[in-house]
Tab-separated table of C-alpha atoms in Angstrom:
chain	number	residue	atom	x	y	z
A	1	UNK	CA	55.981	153.667	155.344
A	2	UNK	CA	56.755	152.235	151.846
A	3	UNK	CA	59.985	150.519	151.073
A	4	UNK	CA	61.151	153.357	148.917
A	5	UNK	CA	60.504	155.848	151.799
A	6	UNK	CA	62.434	153.474	154.098
A	7	UNK	CA	65.382	153.325	151.798
A	8	UNK	CA	65.516	157.175	151.550
A	9	UNK	CA	65.254	157.612	155.191
A	10	UNK	CA	68.028	155.251	155.656
A	11	UNK	CA	70.126	156.945	153.067
A	12	UNK	CA	69.842	160.392	154.648
A	13	UNK	CA	70.658	158.974	158.178
A	14	UNK	CA	74.223	158.814	159.142
A	15	UNK	CA	76.077	157.668	162.258
A	16	UNK	CA	79.595	159.234	162.803
A	17	UNK	CA	82.232	157.405	164.878
A	18	UNK	CA	85.561	159.102	165.016
A	19	UNK	CA	86.549	159.476	161.356
A	20	UNK	CA	84.116	156.810	160.174
A	21	UNK	CA	80.751	157.171	158.645
A	22	UNK	CA	78.297	154.217	158.869
A	23	UNK	CA	75.348	154.250	156.535
A	24	UNK	CA	74.080	152.716	153.444
A	25	UNK	CA	75.718	154.466	150.645
A	26	UNK	CA	76.877	151.728	148.239
A	27	UNK	CA	80.536	151.018	148.123
A	28	UNK	CA	81.808	151.420	144.615
A	29	UNK	CA	85.182	150.225	143.553
A	30	UNK	CA	86.837	152.573	141.043
A	31	UNK	CA	89.557	150.845	138.958
A	32	UNK	CA	92.611	152.971	138.208
A	33	UNK	CA	92.691	152.257	134.593
A	34	UNK	CA	95.743	152.570	132.444
A	35	UNK	CA	98.247	154.846	134.409
A	36	UNK	CA	99.873	156.173	131.237
A	37	UNK	CA	96.510	157.585	130.293
A	38	UNK	CA	93.925	159.877	131.775
A	39	UNK	CA	92.508	157.394	134.358
A	40	UNK	CA	94.063	158.741	137.424
A	41	UNK	CA	93.450	162.319	136.501
A	42	UNK	CA	89.780	161.868	135.981
A	43	UNK	CA	89.406	159.985	139.098
A	44	UNK	CA	90.922	162.504	141.460
A	45	UNK	CA	88.952	165.291	139.725
A	46	UNK	CA	85.769	163.263	140.137
A	47	UNK	CA	86.481	162.667	143.874
A	48	UNK	CA	87.268	166.323	144.382
A	49	UNK	CA	83.581	166.626	144.003
A	50	UNK	CA	81.796	166.459	147.398
A	51	UNK	CA	78.430	165.313	145.618
A	52	UNK	CA	80.186	162.056	144.853
A	53	UNK	CA	80.521	161.183	148.549
A	54	UNK	CA	76.771	162.143	149.050
A	55	UNK	CA	75.705	159.229	146.801
A	56	UNK	CA	78.344	156.387	147.422
A	57	UNK	CA	81.363	155.299	149.243
A	58	UNK	CA	84.092	155.529	146.497
A	59	UNK	CA	87.164	153.106	146.972
A	60	UNK	CA	89.757	153.450	144.333
A	61	UNK	CA	91.735	150.288	143.386
A	62	UNK	CA	95.240	150.482	142.184
A	63	UNK	CA	98.536	152.360	143.004
A	64	UNK	CA	98.434	154.846	145.858
A	65	UNK	CA	101.583	156.489	144.411
A	66	UNK	CA	100.009	157.099	141.025
A	67	UNK	CA	96.817	158.421	142.435
A	68	UNK	CA	98.711	160.732	144.716
A	69	UNK	CA	100.754	162.123	141.801
A	70	UNK	CA	97.623	162.687	139.905
A	71	UNK	CA	96.203	164.999	142.641
A	72	UNK	CA	98.199	167.695	141.241
A	73	UNK	CA	95.390	168.024	138.370
A	74	UNK	CA	92.682	168.842	140.874
A	75	UNK	CA	91.579	172.430	139.947
A	76	UNK	CA	92.721	175.307	141.855
A	77	UNK	CA	90.198	176.111	144.525
A	78	UNK	CA	88.802	172.602	144.598
A	79	UNK	CA	89.463	170.599	147.945
A	80	UNK	CA	92.524	168.668	147.790
A	81	UNK	CA	92.593	164.887	148.553
A	82	UNK	CA	94.513	163.044	151.165
A	83	UNK	CA	95.334	159.579	150.085
A	84	UNK	CA	94.320	156.815	152.658
A	85	UNK	CA	95.681	153.321	151.838
A	86	UNK	CA	93.619	150.549	152.690
A	87	UNK	CA	93.706	146.702	152.612
A	88	UNK	CA	90.018	145.938	152.627
A	89	UNK	CA	86.779	147.893	151.605
A	90	UNK	CA	85.710	147.905	155.390
A	91	UNK	CA	88.642	150.144	156.247
A	92	UNK	CA	87.469	152.905	153.971
A	93	UNK	CA	86.718	156.376	155.600
A	94	UNK	CA	84.330	157.308	152.870
A	95	UNK	CA	84.823	160.831	153.724
A	96	UNK	CA	85.124	163.832	151.223
A	97	UNK	CA	88.700	165.064	151.304
A	98	UNK	CA	90.130	161.672	151.764
A	99	UNK	CA	90.758	159.149	148.876
A	100	UNK	CA	90.464	155.716	150.086
A	101	UNK	CA	92.918	153.624	147.835
A	102	UNK	CA	92.868	149.835	148.102
A	103	UNK	CA	96.515	149.045	146.945
A	104	UNK	CA	96.807	146.453	144.343
A	105	UNK	CA	100.023	147.792	142.680
A	106	UNK	CA	103.193	149.360	143.932
A	107	UNK	CA	103.734	151.041	140.523
A	108	UNK	CA	105.329	154.460	140.911
A	109	UNK	CA	104.982	157.599	138.580
A	110	UNK	CA	108.543	157.009	137.380
A	111	UNK	CA	107.678	153.586	136.311
A	112	UNK	CA	105.098	154.780	133.762
A	113	UNK	CA	105.767	156.434	130.403
A	114	UNK	CA	102.833	158.744	129.975
A	115	UNK	CA	100.949	158.776	126.817
A	116	UNK	CA	102.483	155.406	125.469
A	117	UNK	CA	101.505	151.758	125.341
A	118	UNK	CA	103.154	150.718	128.675
A	119	UNK	CA	103.251	146.985	129.717
A	120	UNK	CA	103.657	147.926	133.318
A	121	UNK	CA	100.549	150.185	133.217
A	122	UNK	CA	98.468	147.435	131.385
A	123	UNK	CA	99.519	144.711	133.951
A	124	UNK	CA	98.559	147.025	136.867
A	125	UNK	CA	95.252	147.803	135.190
A	126	UNK	CA	94.408	144.149	134.795
A	127	UNK	CA	95.132	143.553	138.485
A	128	UNK	CA	92.858	146.214	139.732
A	129	UNK	CA	90.020	144.937	137.516
A	130	UNK	CA	90.735	141.185	138.853
A	131	UNK	CA	90.591	142.496	142.635
A	132	UNK	CA	87.489	144.739	141.984
A	133	UNK	CA	85.659	141.964	140.421
A	134	UNK	CA	86.449	139.378	143.160
A	135	UNK	CA	85.393	141.794	145.805
A	136	UNK	CA	82.152	142.547	144.058
A	137	UNK	CA	81.501	138.817	143.602
A	138	UNK	CA	82.032	138.346	147.415
A	139	UNK	CA	79.722	141.286	148.283
A	140	UNK	CA	82.461	143.483	149.670
A	141	UNK	CA	81.752	146.020	146.921
A	142	UNK	CA	78.247	147.003	145.826
A	143	UNK	CA	79.315	147.817	142.326
A	144	UNK	CA	82.423	148.620	140.329
A	145	UNK	CA	83.234	151.671	137.985
A	146	UNK	CA	86.121	151.237	135.646
A	147	UNK	CA	88.564	153.813	134.250
A	148	UNK	CA	89.789	153.220	130.664
A	149	UNK	CA	92.219	150.673	129.738
A	150	UNK	CA	94.548	150.437	126.713
A	151	UNK	CA	93.758	147.175	124.917
A	152	UNK	CA	97.189	146.920	123.225
A	153	UNK	CA	99.004	147.421	126.944
A	154	UNK	CA	96.962	144.686	128.529
A	155	UNK	CA	97.526	142.291	125.534
A	156	UNK	CA	101.305	142.987	125.793
A	157	UNK	CA	101.099	142.267	129.551
A	158	UNK	CA	99.769	138.762	128.689
A	159	UNK	CA	95.983	139.144	129.044
A	160	UNK	CA	93.992	137.539	126.244
A	161	UNK	CA	90.819	139.468	126.397
A	162	UNK	CA	90.307	142.330	123.938
A	163	UNK	CA	88.336	144.653	126.337
A	164	UNK	CA	86.606	145.101	129.770
A	165	UNK	CA	83.457	143.417	128.715
A	166	UNK	CA	85.088	140.036	127.679
A	167	UNK	CA	87.507	140.238	130.731
A	168	UNK	CA	84.562	140.774	133.149
A	169	UNK	CA	82.527	138.008	131.516
A	170	UNK	CA	85.451	135.621	131.919
A	171	UNK	CA	86.179	136.663	135.576
A	172	UNK	CA	82.478	136.136	136.504
A	173	UNK	CA	82.000	133.104	134.244
A	174	UNK	CA	79.236	134.882	132.464
A	175	UNK	CA	78.286	133.409	129.010
A	176	UNK	CA	76.296	136.351	127.578
A	177	UNK	CA	77.704	139.833	128.882
A	178	UNK	CA	76.205	142.787	126.967
A	179	UNK	CA	77.428	146.192	126.539
A	180	UNK	CA	74.971	148.921	126.907
A	181	UNK	CA	76.116	152.447	126.103
A	182	UNK	CA	73.597	155.029	127.324
A	183	UNK	CA	72.958	158.361	128.981
A	184	UNK	CA	71.892	158.246	132.452
A	185	UNK	CA	68.350	159.215	131.402
A	186	UNK	CA	67.987	156.053	129.406
A	187	UNK	CA	67.796	154.018	132.582
A	188	UNK	CA	64.748	156.085	133.847
A	189	UNK	CA	61.024	155.412	133.104
A	190	UNK	CA	59.579	157.338	129.969
A	191	UNK	CA	56.108	157.626	128.873
A	192	UNK	CA	54.883	155.273	126.241
A	193	UNK	CA	53.813	158.243	124.029
A	194	UNK	CA	54.418	158.807	120.314
A	195	UNK	CA	57.648	160.438	119.085
A	196	UNK	CA	58.640	163.731	120.859
A	197	UNK	CA	58.789	166.466	118.428
A	198	UNK	CA	62.407	167.403	117.475
A	199	UNK	CA	62.151	170.915	118.629
A	200	UNK	CA	61.371	169.824	122.202
A	201	UNK	CA	64.522	167.704	122.442
A	202	UNK	CA	67.504	169.147	124.214
A	203	UNK	CA	70.115	168.924	121.547
A	204	UNK	CA	72.738	168.345	124.274
A	205	UNK	CA	70.975	165.229	125.435
A	206	UNK	CA	70.771	161.603	124.087
A	207	UNK	CA	67.322	160.116	124.245
A	208	UNK	CA	68.254	156.313	123.892
A	209	UNK	CA	70.754	153.587	124.568
A	210	UNK	CA	72.558	151.175	122.502
A	211	UNK	CA	73.408	147.422	123.220
A	212	UNK	CA	75.652	145.471	120.944
A	213	UNK	CA	75.394	141.992	119.575
A	214	UNK	CA	79.246	141.831	118.916
A	215	UNK	CA	81.858	143.980	120.471
A	216	UNK	CA	85.762	144.098	119.813
A	217	UNK	CA	86.024	141.918	116.735
A	218	UNK	CA	87.276	142.909	113.249
A	219	UNK	CA	84.453	144.241	110.931
A	220	UNK	CA	85.010	141.478	108.413
A	221	UNK	CA	84.210	138.833	111.222
A	222	UNK	CA	80.935	140.290	112.204
A	223	UNK	CA	78.630	138.247	110.072
A	224	UNK	CA	80.325	135.044	111.327
A	225	UNK	CA	79.609	135.908	114.921
A	226	UNK	CA	75.848	136.519	114.262
A	227	UNK	CA	73.429	133.878	115.580
A	228	UNK	CA	69.706	133.820	116.336
A	229	UNK	CA	70.571	132.784	119.879
A	230	UNK	CA	73.145	135.546	120.516
A	231	UNK	CA	70.669	138.210	119.057
A	232	UNK	CA	67.852	136.962	121.220
A	233	UNK	CA	70.067	136.996	124.275
A	234	UNK	CA	71.126	140.620	123.710
A	235	UNK	CA	67.491	141.589	123.181
A	236	UNK	CA	66.166	139.921	126.287
A	237	UNK	CA	68.994	140.942	128.524
A	238	UNK	CA	68.541	144.653	127.450
A	239	UNK	CA	64.765	144.295	128.082
A	240	UNK	CA	65.426	142.844	131.631
A	241	UNK	CA	67.823	145.491	132.572
A	242	UNK	CA	65.336	148.380	131.611
A	243	UNK	CA	62.521	146.635	133.283
A	244	UNK	CA	64.568	146.313	136.396
A	245	UNK	CA	65.159	150.063	136.223
A	246	UNK	CA	61.558	150.713	136.268
A	247	UNK	CA	60.634	150.931	132.537
A	248	UNK	CA	57.739	148.375	132.574
A	249	UNK	CA	57.193	148.180	128.743
A	250	UNK	CA	60.806	148.900	127.175
A	251	UNK	CA	60.660	149.892	123.429
A	252	UNK	CA	63.378	148.278	121.513
A	253	UNK	CA	64.464	148.467	117.783
A	254	UNK	CA	66.887	146.010	116.132
A	255	UNK	CA	69.293	147.583	113.444
A	256	UNK	CA	69.877	145.608	110.240
A	257	UNK	CA	73.418	144.567	109.564
A	258	UNK	CA	73.475	145.550	105.707
A	259	UNK	CA	72.596	148.749	103.931
A	260	UNK	CA	68.772	149.291	103.772
A	261	UNK	CA	68.399	146.270	106.269
A	262	UNK	CA	69.435	143.884	103.308
A	263	UNK	CA	66.646	145.136	100.786
A	264	UNK	CA	65.083	141.803	100.844
A	265	UNK	CA	68.221	139.920	100.220
A	266	UNK	CA	69.618	142.152	97.570
A	267	UNK	CA	72.514	143.507	99.833
A	268	UNK	CA	72.954	140.627	102.231
A	269	UNK	CA	71.037	137.670	103.814
A	270	UNK	CA	71.796	138.300	107.540
A	271	UNK	CA	68.566	140.153	108.179
A	272	UNK	CA	66.561	136.936	106.765
A	273	UNK	CA	68.790	134.278	108.333
A	274	UNK	CA	69.368	135.705	111.738
A	275	UNK	CA	67.819	138.964	112.742
A	276	UNK	CA	64.284	138.567	111.725
A	277	UNK	CA	64.057	134.966	113.371
A	278	UNK	CA	65.723	136.405	116.461
A	279	UNK	CA	63.118	139.287	116.753
A	280	UNK	CA	60.246	136.862	116.314
A	281	UNK	CA	61.652	134.512	119.006
A	282	UNK	CA	62.296	137.345	121.521
A	283	UNK	CA	58.719	138.541	121.073
A	284	UNK	CA	57.489	135.112	121.715
A	285	UNK	CA	59.580	134.851	124.791
A	286	UNK	CA	58.876	138.069	126.326
A	287	UNK	CA	55.371	139.006	124.892
A	288	UNK	CA	57.008	142.665	124.231
A	289	UNK	CA	56.915	143.945	120.747
A	290	UNK	CA	60.210	144.613	119.174
A	291	UNK	CA	60.788	146.666	115.902
A	292	UNK	CA	63.187	145.812	113.112
A	293	UNK	CA	65.166	145.055	111.525
A	294	UNK	CA	65.464	148.617	110.247
A	295	UNK	CA	68.225	150.430	108.246
A	296	UNK	CA	70.739	151.818	110.699
A	297	UNK	CA	71.062	155.017	108.765
A	298	UNK	CA	67.558	156.134	109.569
A	299	UNK	CA	66.657	154.448	112.857
A	300	UNK	CA	69.131	156.527	115.037
A	301	UNK	CA	67.530	159.775	114.126
A	302	UNK	CA	64.147	158.448	115.110
A	303	UNK	CA	65.756	156.876	118.412
A	304	UNK	CA	66.833	160.281	119.332
A	305	UNK	CA	63.273	161.594	119.171
A	306	UNK	CA	62.315	159.361	121.952
A	307	UNK	CA	60.686	156.557	119.950
A	308	UNK	CA	62.706	153.656	121.485
A	309	UNK	CA	64.474	153.163	124.798
A	310	UNK	CA	67.326	151.226	123.190
A	311	UNK	CA	68.750	150.204	119.932
A	312	UNK	CA	70.250	146.706	119.297
A	313	UNK	CA	73.251	147.206	117.028
A	314	UNK	CA	74.910	144.331	115.265
A	315	UNK	CA	78.610	145.738	115.680
A	316	UNK	CA	80.749	148.072	117.548
A	317	UNK	CA	80.938	151.235	115.376
A	318	UNK	CA	77.416	150.768	114.129
A	319	UNK	CA	76.093	151.978	117.437
A	320	UNK	CA	79.120	153.791	118.838
A	321	UNK	CA	79.623	156.349	116.101
A	322	UNK	CA	75.951	157.884	116.289
A	323	UNK	CA	75.469	157.804	119.956
A	324	UNK	CA	78.893	159.199	120.658
A	325	UNK	CA	78.435	161.853	118.050
A	326	UNK	CA	75.236	162.868	119.946
A	327	UNK	CA	76.443	162.635	123.626
A	328	UNK	CA	80.170	162.032	123.911
A	329	UNK	CA	81.681	162.710	127.215
A	330	UNK	CA	78.139	162.434	128.884
A	331	UNK	CA	77.572	158.735	128.253
A	332	UNK	CA	77.815	155.652	130.468
A	333	UNK	CA	79.068	152.071	129.622
A	334	UNK	CA	77.034	149.553	131.612
A	335	UNK	CA	77.850	145.818	131.368
A	336	UNK	CA	74.499	143.876	131.507
A	337	UNK	CA	74.232	140.178	132.295
A	338	UNK	CA	76.847	139.993	134.913
A	339	UNK	CA	76.146	138.969	138.447
A	340	UNK	CA	77.694	142.312	139.566
A	341	UNK	CA	77.246	146.046	138.684
A	342	UNK	CA	79.620	147.455	136.434
A	343	UNK	CA	79.684	150.939	134.792
A	344	UNK	CA	82.302	152.748	132.962
A	345	UNK	CA	83.286	155.929	130.906
A	346	UNK	CA	82.310	156.370	127.271
A	347	UNK	CA	86.027	157.120	126.137
A	348	UNK	CA	89.443	155.672	125.952
A	349	UNK	CA	92.825	156.437	127.619
A	350	UNK	CA	93.392	159.648	125.777
A	351	UNK	CA	97.086	159.188	125.578
A	352	UNK	CA	97.526	162.383	123.498
A	353	UNK	CA	96.371	164.576	126.462
A	354	UNK	CA	97.646	162.351	129.375
A	355	UNK	CA	99.553	164.511	132.039
A	356	UNK	CA	98.285	167.808	130.769
A	357	UNK	CA	95.817	168.142	133.398
A	358	UNK	CA	92.919	168.945	130.710
A	359	UNK	CA	91.012	165.715	130.676
A	360	UNK	CA	87.253	166.052	131.667
A	361	UNK	CA	85.789	163.774	134.463
A	362	UNK	CA	82.106	164.257	133.430
A	363	UNK	CA	81.616	160.741	131.897
A	364	UNK	CA	83.274	159.248	135.106
A	365	UNK	CA	80.994	161.285	137.292
A	366	UNK	CA	77.898	159.913	135.236
A	367	UNK	CA	79.238	156.412	135.449
A	368	UNK	CA	79.466	156.668	139.370
A	369	UNK	CA	75.998	158.121	139.500
A	370	UNK	CA	74.786	155.270	137.502
A	371	UNK	CA	76.503	152.617	139.489
A	372	UNK	CA	75.155	154.192	142.677
A	373	UNK	CA	71.461	154.073	141.373
A	374	UNK	CA	71.741	150.622	140.104
A	375	UNK	CA	73.192	149.468	143.444
A	376	UNK	CA	70.362	151.060	145.383
């Protein structure tokens, strides 16, 4: 029997003892996110799906009262959830119909002002992330999946980090964390064939992922944060992640920073000073060809034709705008380079629809599936 066959056999085998299920589905901690936004709503909607419990043991980390209140948004006809408050992941029932909640906050619904920047919600969100990270570092969780946070709320609550990526890097003492935004399909092997004809591509599917050299910083500061070493690290960490997922020869392309990738220095020198030397160094280190720097206004169309597995973007909006335009709501945010597995949704807190019951859980479901696959 091969190792893969053994793992599949173990995954299919379950042992029931009373209300507990003992088997090897990965334990995934789901942080509650900002309670003033749609995080609790999309969590309960995702966990109302029986299919989630077939791939993992979900454990929500946050306020039981907030999550109990959010159960009102479970669609009519879907199974309702019973909140089971626990103190450790080992106490989780991991049974569909029960939502295991590891309590890290006593915040109640009346303490939160929905759809606003709420300091109480920000503090509770950070506490859930801290606990989830510690449990994952200690091996009590196999992965964590995070619901969206409000950066202004966590800042007002005294947290100095601008987002999840930077916070997780600090909590795990990771010098080079990399944000990868991708569809689930980007982490599966693809043939090393030529470009797929556009007419053969499903217009509702994105064919590539995006890693970012810089994250949550002002656009004016991006050039100051570029360095050969940082770009090399992002390239190599992205390659390693794709190889780990079974893509033996990852095809990567690096975007230029400036219009027309600098046009040989006419529109900027960052391509010459940083990006080209970084590509050459990464190729020398890995032995894998890397294309670029190419103008960002043309490379994303080619990427979505299947030419590359991932694009290395220089800054936040350069990569986020095109990939979210193509696949918003179906993408997964994966933090690479951490000693733990972390996935997240591709959207924010959506204060404008908080409490209305109309938020979609599709990106959270994709993030849970991705975390389960990576953990296995």
